[in-house]
mmCIF file of C-alpha atoms in Angstrom:
data_model
loop_
_atom_site.group_PDB
_atom_site.id
_atom_site.type_symbol
_atom_site.label_atom_id
_atom_site.label_comp_id
_atom_site.label_asym_id
_atom_site.label_seq_id
_atom_site.Cartn_x
_atom_site.Cartn_y
_atom_site.Cartn_z
ATOM 1 C CA MET A 1 11.034 -39.408 3.396
ATOM 2 C CA LYS A 2 10.738 -36.334 5.562
ATOM 3 C CA ILE A 3 8.235 -36.114 8.374
ATOM 4 C CA LYS A 4 7.292 -33.242 10.646
ATOM 5 C CA GLU A 5 9.318 -33.289 13.843
ATOM 6 C CA PRO A 6 7.668 -32.927 17.278
ATOM 7 C CA LYS A 7 7.396 -29.251 18.198
ATOM 8 C CA ILE A 8 9.071 -29.272 21.607
ATOM 9 C CA THR A 9 10.943 -26.338 23.158
ATOM 10 C CA LYS A 10 11.979 -25.430 26.692
ATOM 11 C CA CYS A 11 10.462 -28.401 28.487
ATOM 12 C CA LEU A 12 10.554 -28.228 32.285
ATOM 13 C CA GLU A 13 11.412 -31.246 34.442
ATOM 14 C CA TYR A 14 8.243 -32.424 36.148
ATOM 15 C CA ASN A 15 6.992 -35.238 38.361
ATOM 16 C CA LEU A 16 4.394 -37.631 36.947
ATOM 17 C CA LEU A 17 2.366 -37.678 40.161
ATOM 18 C CA ASP A 18 2.158 -33.892 40.177
ATOM 19 C CA ALA A 19 1.221 -33.824 36.500
ATOM 20 C CA VAL A 20 -1.652 -36.232 37.135
ATOM 21 C CA LYS A 21 -2.785 -34.239 40.180
ATOM 22 C CA ASP A 22 -2.724 -30.987 38.182
ATOM 23 C CA ASN A 23 -4.117 -32.668 35.050
ATOM 24 C CA ASP A 24 -1.321 -30.920 33.159
ATOM 25 C CA PHE A 25 0.804 -32.598 30.483
ATOM 26 C CA ASN A 26 2.031 -29.627 28.479
ATOM 27 C CA ASN A 27 5.679 -28.704 27.838
ATOM 28 C CA TYR A 28 7.269 -31.059 30.361
ATOM 29 C CA ILE A 29 9.981 -33.694 30.452
ATOM 30 C CA PHE A 30 9.447 -36.755 32.634
ATOM 31 C CA THR A 31 12.379 -38.949 33.676
ATOM 32 C CA SER A 32 11.281 -40.500 37.001
ATOM 33 C CA ASN A 33 9.070 -43.559 37.380
ATOM 34 C CA VAL A 34 6.171 -43.908 39.812
ATOM 35 C CA ASP A 35 5.774 -46.697 42.373
ATOM 36 C CA GLU A 36 2.010 -46.372 42.788
ATOM 37 C CA GLU A 37 -0.722 -46.867 40.215
ATOM 38 C CA ILE A 38 -1.887 -43.688 38.498
ATOM 39 C CA GLU A 39 -4.213 -42.845 35.617
ATOM 40 C CA ILE A 40 -3.796 -40.382 32.763
ATOM 41 C CA SER A 41 -7.196 -39.865 31.168
ATOM 42 C CA ASP A 42 -9.342 -37.577 29.024
ATOM 43 C CA LEU A 43 -6.602 -35.176 27.968
ATOM 44 C CA THR A 44 -4.011 -34.337 25.333
ATOM 45 C CA ILE A 45 -0.327 -34.859 26.061
ATOM 46 C CA ASP A 46 1.236 -31.937 24.228
ATOM 47 C CA SER A 47 4.920 -31.042 23.724
ATOM 48 C CA CYS A 48 6.302 -33.539 26.252
ATOM 49 C CA ILE A 49 9.282 -35.877 26.505
ATOM 50 C CA PHE A 50 9.210 -39.178 28.383
ATOM 51 C CA LYS A 51 12.602 -40.790 29.064
ATOM 52 C CA ASN A 52 13.127 -44.180 30.720
ATOM 53 C CA ILE A 53 9.495 -44.329 31.883
ATOM 54 C CA ASP A 54 7.878 -47.687 32.626
ATOM 55 C CA PHE A 55 4.140 -47.253 32.065
ATOM 56 C CA SER A 56 3.264 -50.552 33.768
ATOM 57 C CA ASN A 57 1.724 -48.682 36.728
ATOM 58 C CA ILE A 58 0.162 -46.004 34.547
ATOM 59 C CA LYS A 59 -3.303 -46.469 33.109
ATOM 60 C CA ILE A 60 -3.898 -44.519 29.910
ATOM 61 C CA ASN A 61 -7.483 -43.766 28.948
ATOM 62 C CA LYS A 62 -8.716 -41.542 26.112
ATOM 63 C CA VAL A 63 -5.394 -39.765 25.631
ATOM 64 C CA GLU A 64 -4.235 -37.989 22.478
ATOM 65 C CA LEU A 65 -0.555 -37.426 21.675
ATOM 66 C CA ILE A 66 0.659 -34.277 19.930
ATOM 67 C CA ASP A 67 4.361 -33.369 19.708
ATOM 68 C CA VAL A 68 5.598 -36.101 22.043
ATOM 69 C CA VAL A 69 8.832 -38.106 22.315
ATOM 70 C CA PHE A 70 9.028 -41.476 24.077
ATOM 71 C CA GLU A 71 12.600 -42.678 24.585
ATOM 72 C CA ASN A 72 13.504 -45.976 26.292
ATOM 73 C CA CYS A 73 9.941 -46.337 27.588
ATOM 74 C CA ASP A 74 7.741 -49.380 28.159
ATOM 75 C CA LEU A 75 4.296 -48.744 26.666
ATOM 76 C CA SER A 76 3.256 -52.382 26.456
ATOM 77 C CA ASN A 77 -0.486 -53.082 26.311
ATOM 78 C CA LYS A 78 -1.408 -49.394 26.371
ATOM 79 C CA LYS A 79 -4.396 -48.323 24.289
ATOM 80 C CA PHE A 80 -4.452 -45.216 22.102
ATOM 81 C CA ASP A 81 -7.559 -46.292 20.210
ATOM 82 C CA TYR A 82 -9.599 -43.798 18.151
ATOM 83 C CA LYS A 83 -7.321 -40.887 19.059
ATOM 84 C CA LEU A 84 -5.045 -38.414 17.283
ATOM 85 C CA ILE A 85 -1.355 -39.349 17.307
ATOM 86 C CA ASP A 86 0.462 -36.460 15.626
ATOM 87 C CA ARG A 87 4.210 -35.694 15.406
ATOM 88 C CA VAL A 88 5.316 -38.387 17.835
ATOM 89 C CA LYS A 89 8.579 -40.337 18.121
ATOM 90 C CA PHE A 90 9.009 -43.744 19.734
ATOM 91 C CA ILE A 91 12.732 -44.445 20.222
ATOM 92 C CA ASN A 92 14.083 -47.696 21.723
ATOM 93 C CA CYS A 93 10.685 -48.423 23.259
ATOM 94 C CA LYS A 94 8.934 -51.631 24.274
ATOM 95 C CA MET A 95 5.386 -51.695 22.893
ATOM 96 C CA LEU A 96 4.157 -55.269 23.189
ATOM 97 C CA GLY A 97 0.452 -55.402 22.338
ATOM 98 C CA THR A 98 0.099 -51.621 22.176
ATOM 99 C CA SER A 99 -3.121 -50.691 20.394
ATOM 100 C CA PHE A 100 -3.848 -47.878 17.945
ATOM 101 C CA ILE A 101 -7.179 -49.191 16.656
ATOM 102 C CA GLY A 102 -9.074 -46.586 14.627
ATOM 103 C CA SER A 103 -6.558 -43.849 15.390
ATOM 104 C CA SER A 104 -5.393 -41.024 13.145
ATOM 105 C CA ILE A 105 -1.604 -41.381 12.985
ATOM 106 C CA LYS A 106 0.430 -38.649 11.286
ATOM 107 C CA ASP A 107 4.148 -37.814 11.110
ATOM 108 C CA ILE A 108 5.289 -40.667 13.328
ATOM 109 C CA LYS A 109 8.694 -42.285 13.705
ATOM 110 C CA ILE A 110 9.177 -45.686 15.319
ATOM 111 C CA ASP A 111 12.879 -46.411 15.719
ATOM 112 C CA ASN A 112 14.478 -49.586 17.089
ATOM 113 C CA CYS A 113 11.406 -50.641 19.062
ATOM 114 C CA VAL A 114 9.922 -53.993 20.097
ATOM 115 C CA CYS A 115 6.305 -53.867 18.923
ATOM 116 C CA LYS A 116 5.219 -57.494 18.834
ATOM 117 C CA TYR A 117 1.404 -57.826 18.596
ATOM 118 C CA ILE A 118 0.959 -54.076 17.947
ATOM 119 C CA ASN A 119 -2.480 -53.378 16.446
ATOM 120 C CA PHE A 120 -3.239 -50.760 13.783
ATOM 121 C CA ALA A 121 -6.665 -52.093 12.742
ATOM 122 C CA GLU A 122 -8.858 -49.448 11.081
ATOM 123 C CA ALA A 123 -6.203 -46.772 11.697
ATOM 124 C CA LYS A 124 -5.415 -44.004 9.238
ATOM 125 C CA MET A 125 -1.638 -43.685 8.880
ATOM 126 C CA SER A 126 0.231 -41.010 6.935
ATOM 127 C CA ASN A 127 3.881 -39.942 6.877
ATOM 128 C CA VAL A 128 5.257 -42.791 8.979
ATOM 129 C CA ILE A 129 8.847 -44.043 9.260
ATOM 130 C CA VAL A 130 9.627 -47.380 10.908
ATOM 131 C CA ASN A 131 13.275 -48.374 11.390
ATOM 132 C CA LYS A 132 14.787 -51.653 12.675
ATOM 133 C CA THR A 133 11.662 -52.574 14.628
ATOM 134 C CA ASP A 134 10.042 -55.865 15.650
ATOM 135 C CA PHE A 135 6.517 -55.917 14.192
ATOM 136 C CA THR A 136 6.094 -59.688 14.475
ATOM 137 C CA GLN A 137 2.472 -60.791 14.747
ATOM 138 C CA MET A 138 1.242 -57.227 14.273
ATOM 139 C CA THR A 139 -2.105 -56.345 12.655
ATOM 140 C CA PHE A 140 -3.056 -54.193 9.691
ATOM 141 C CA LEU A 141 -6.817 -54.722 9.247
ATOM 142 C CA GLU A 142 -8.692 -52.274 7.028
ATOM 143 C CA THR A 143 -5.840 -49.856 7.704
ATOM 144 C CA LYS A 144 -5.448 -46.853 5.415
ATOM 145 C CA ILE A 145 -1.776 -46.121 4.740
ATOM 146 C CA LYS A 146 -0.299 -43.135 2.907
ATOM 147 C CA ASN A 147 3.446 -42.470 2.744
ATOM 148 C CA ILE A 148 5.192 -45.060 4.882
ATOM 149 C CA GLU A 149 8.903 -45.901 4.884
ATOM 150 C CA LEU A 150 9.988 -49.297 6.202
ATOM 151 C CA ASN A 151 13.623 -50.086 6.965
ATOM 152 C CA GLU A 152 14.581 -53.534 8.288
ATOM 153 C CA VAL A 153 11.220 -54.156 9.951
ATOM 154 C CA ASP A 154 10.293 -57.700 11.027
ATOM 155 C CA PHE A 155 6.721 -58.490 9.915
ATOM 156 C CA SER A 156 7.035 -62.241 10.522
ATOM 157 C CA ASN A 157 3.700 -63.987 11.209
ATOM 158 C CA SER A 158 1.810 -60.708 10.926
ATOM 159 C CA GLU A 159 -1.771 -60.381 9.677
ATOM 160 C CA ILE A 160 -2.592 -57.927 6.898
ATOM 161 C CA SER A 161 -6.093 -57.778 5.468
ATOM 162 C CA ASN A 162 -8.116 -55.286 3.411
ATOM 163 C CA THR A 163 -5.166 -52.871 3.530
ATOM 164 C CA SER A 164 -3.701 -51.462 0.328
ATOM 165 C CA LEU A 165 0.080 -51.887 0.255
ATOM 166 C CA ASN A 166 0.413 -50.550 -3.272
ATOM 167 C CA ASN A 167 3.925 -49.120 -3.849
ATOM 168 C CA ILE A 168 4.976 -49.742 -0.231
ATOM 169 C CA ASP A 169 8.537 -51.073 -0.139
ATOM 170 C CA PHE A 170 9.018 -54.170 2.024
ATOM 171 C CA SER A 171 12.277 -55.212 0.334
ATOM 172 C CA THR A 172 14.447 -54.728 3.449
ATOM 173 C CA CYS A 173 11.894 -56.347 5.767
ATOM 174 C CA LYS A 174 11.252 -59.872 7.031
ATOM 175 C CA ILE A 175 7.889 -61.277 5.925
ATOM 176 C CA LEU A 176 8.242 -64.963 6.763
ATOM 177 C CA GLY A 177 4.895 -66.484 7.716
ATOM 178 C CA ILE A 178 2.971 -63.310 6.926
ATOM 179 C CA MET A 179 -0.794 -63.762 6.472
ATOM 180 C CA ILE A 180 -2.052 -61.480 3.730
ATOM 181 C CA ASP A 181 -5.024 -61.353 1.367
ATOM 182 C CA MET A 182 -4.867 -60.752 -2.382
ATOM 183 C CA PHE A 183 -6.220 -57.211 -2.148
ATOM 184 C CA SER A 184 -3.470 -56.153 0.267
ATOM 185 C CA LEU A 185 -0.786 -57.934 -1.759
ATOM 186 C CA GLN A 186 -1.365 -56.021 -4.998
ATOM 187 C CA GLY A 187 1.436 -53.572 -5.788
ATOM 188 C CA MET A 188 3.508 -54.502 -2.704
ATOM 189 C CA ILE A 189 7.250 -54.054 -3.392
ATOM 190 C CA ILE A 190 9.421 -57.029 -2.366
ATOM 191 C CA ASN A 191 12.783 -58.524 -3.292
ATOM 192 C CA SER A 192 13.395 -61.780 -5.159
ATOM 193 C CA PHE A 193 14.082 -63.763 -1.974
ATOM 194 C CA GLN A 194 10.820 -62.643 -0.381
ATOM 195 C CA SER A 195 8.808 -63.788 -3.381
ATOM 196 C CA ALA A 196 9.322 -67.406 -2.322
ATOM 197 C CA ASP A 197 7.644 -66.699 1.012
ATOM 198 C CA LEU A 198 4.588 -65.156 -0.636
ATOM 199 C CA VAL A 199 4.302 -67.703 -3.434
ATOM 200 C CA GLY A 200 4.473 -70.512 -0.873
ATOM 201 C CA MET A 201 1.659 -68.882 1.059
ATOM 202 C CA LEU A 202 -0.484 -69.024 -2.103
ATOM 203 C CA GLY A 203 0.113 -72.748 -2.399
ATOM 204 C CA VAL A 204 2.503 -72.530 -5.346
ATOM 205 C CA LYS A 205 5.628 -74.689 -5.229
ATOM 206 C CA PHE A 206 8.998 -74.059 -6.876
ATOM 207 C CA LYS A 207 10.639 -76.867 -8.808
#
């Protein structure tokens, strides 16, 4: 599946502290961490690259992401709820407990990330590729999904409810211990080995 790539050209190297002071996150590349606590709030990060940034000291509040690349970043426990996330790449990132509740998520790639406990409840997701990523104990709750490609994604012990997975291919993914309702299960594509996991969840035993 093809997705739209982030539109990023001629980014200038910039300091995070200065960007916060100027309230300017447009067409920059950030590669240096900050030692003090800062807050990025009420703005759109547009056409930016973040490399090797630990967001532990950075509070994110009411921030939209358009044409952004995060590479080797720690975005754990950050909230992007009810915002637009458009043409964004997450590469080799740590995103434990990161929240996208109610967000509009379009043309996104998540590649080789650790996303345990990530939350997509009530999100609208379209044109999404997820590769070799840890989604254990993640949440799809009343999530609307259109065009998603999953390659070797670990959904173990995840919770999926009121989310149509019709024609979504999970055959290369781990689904051990997944909690899923009958509505979500309909039309889900799995392999023969995975069927035992789902049948066992429904209380049926093989003989």
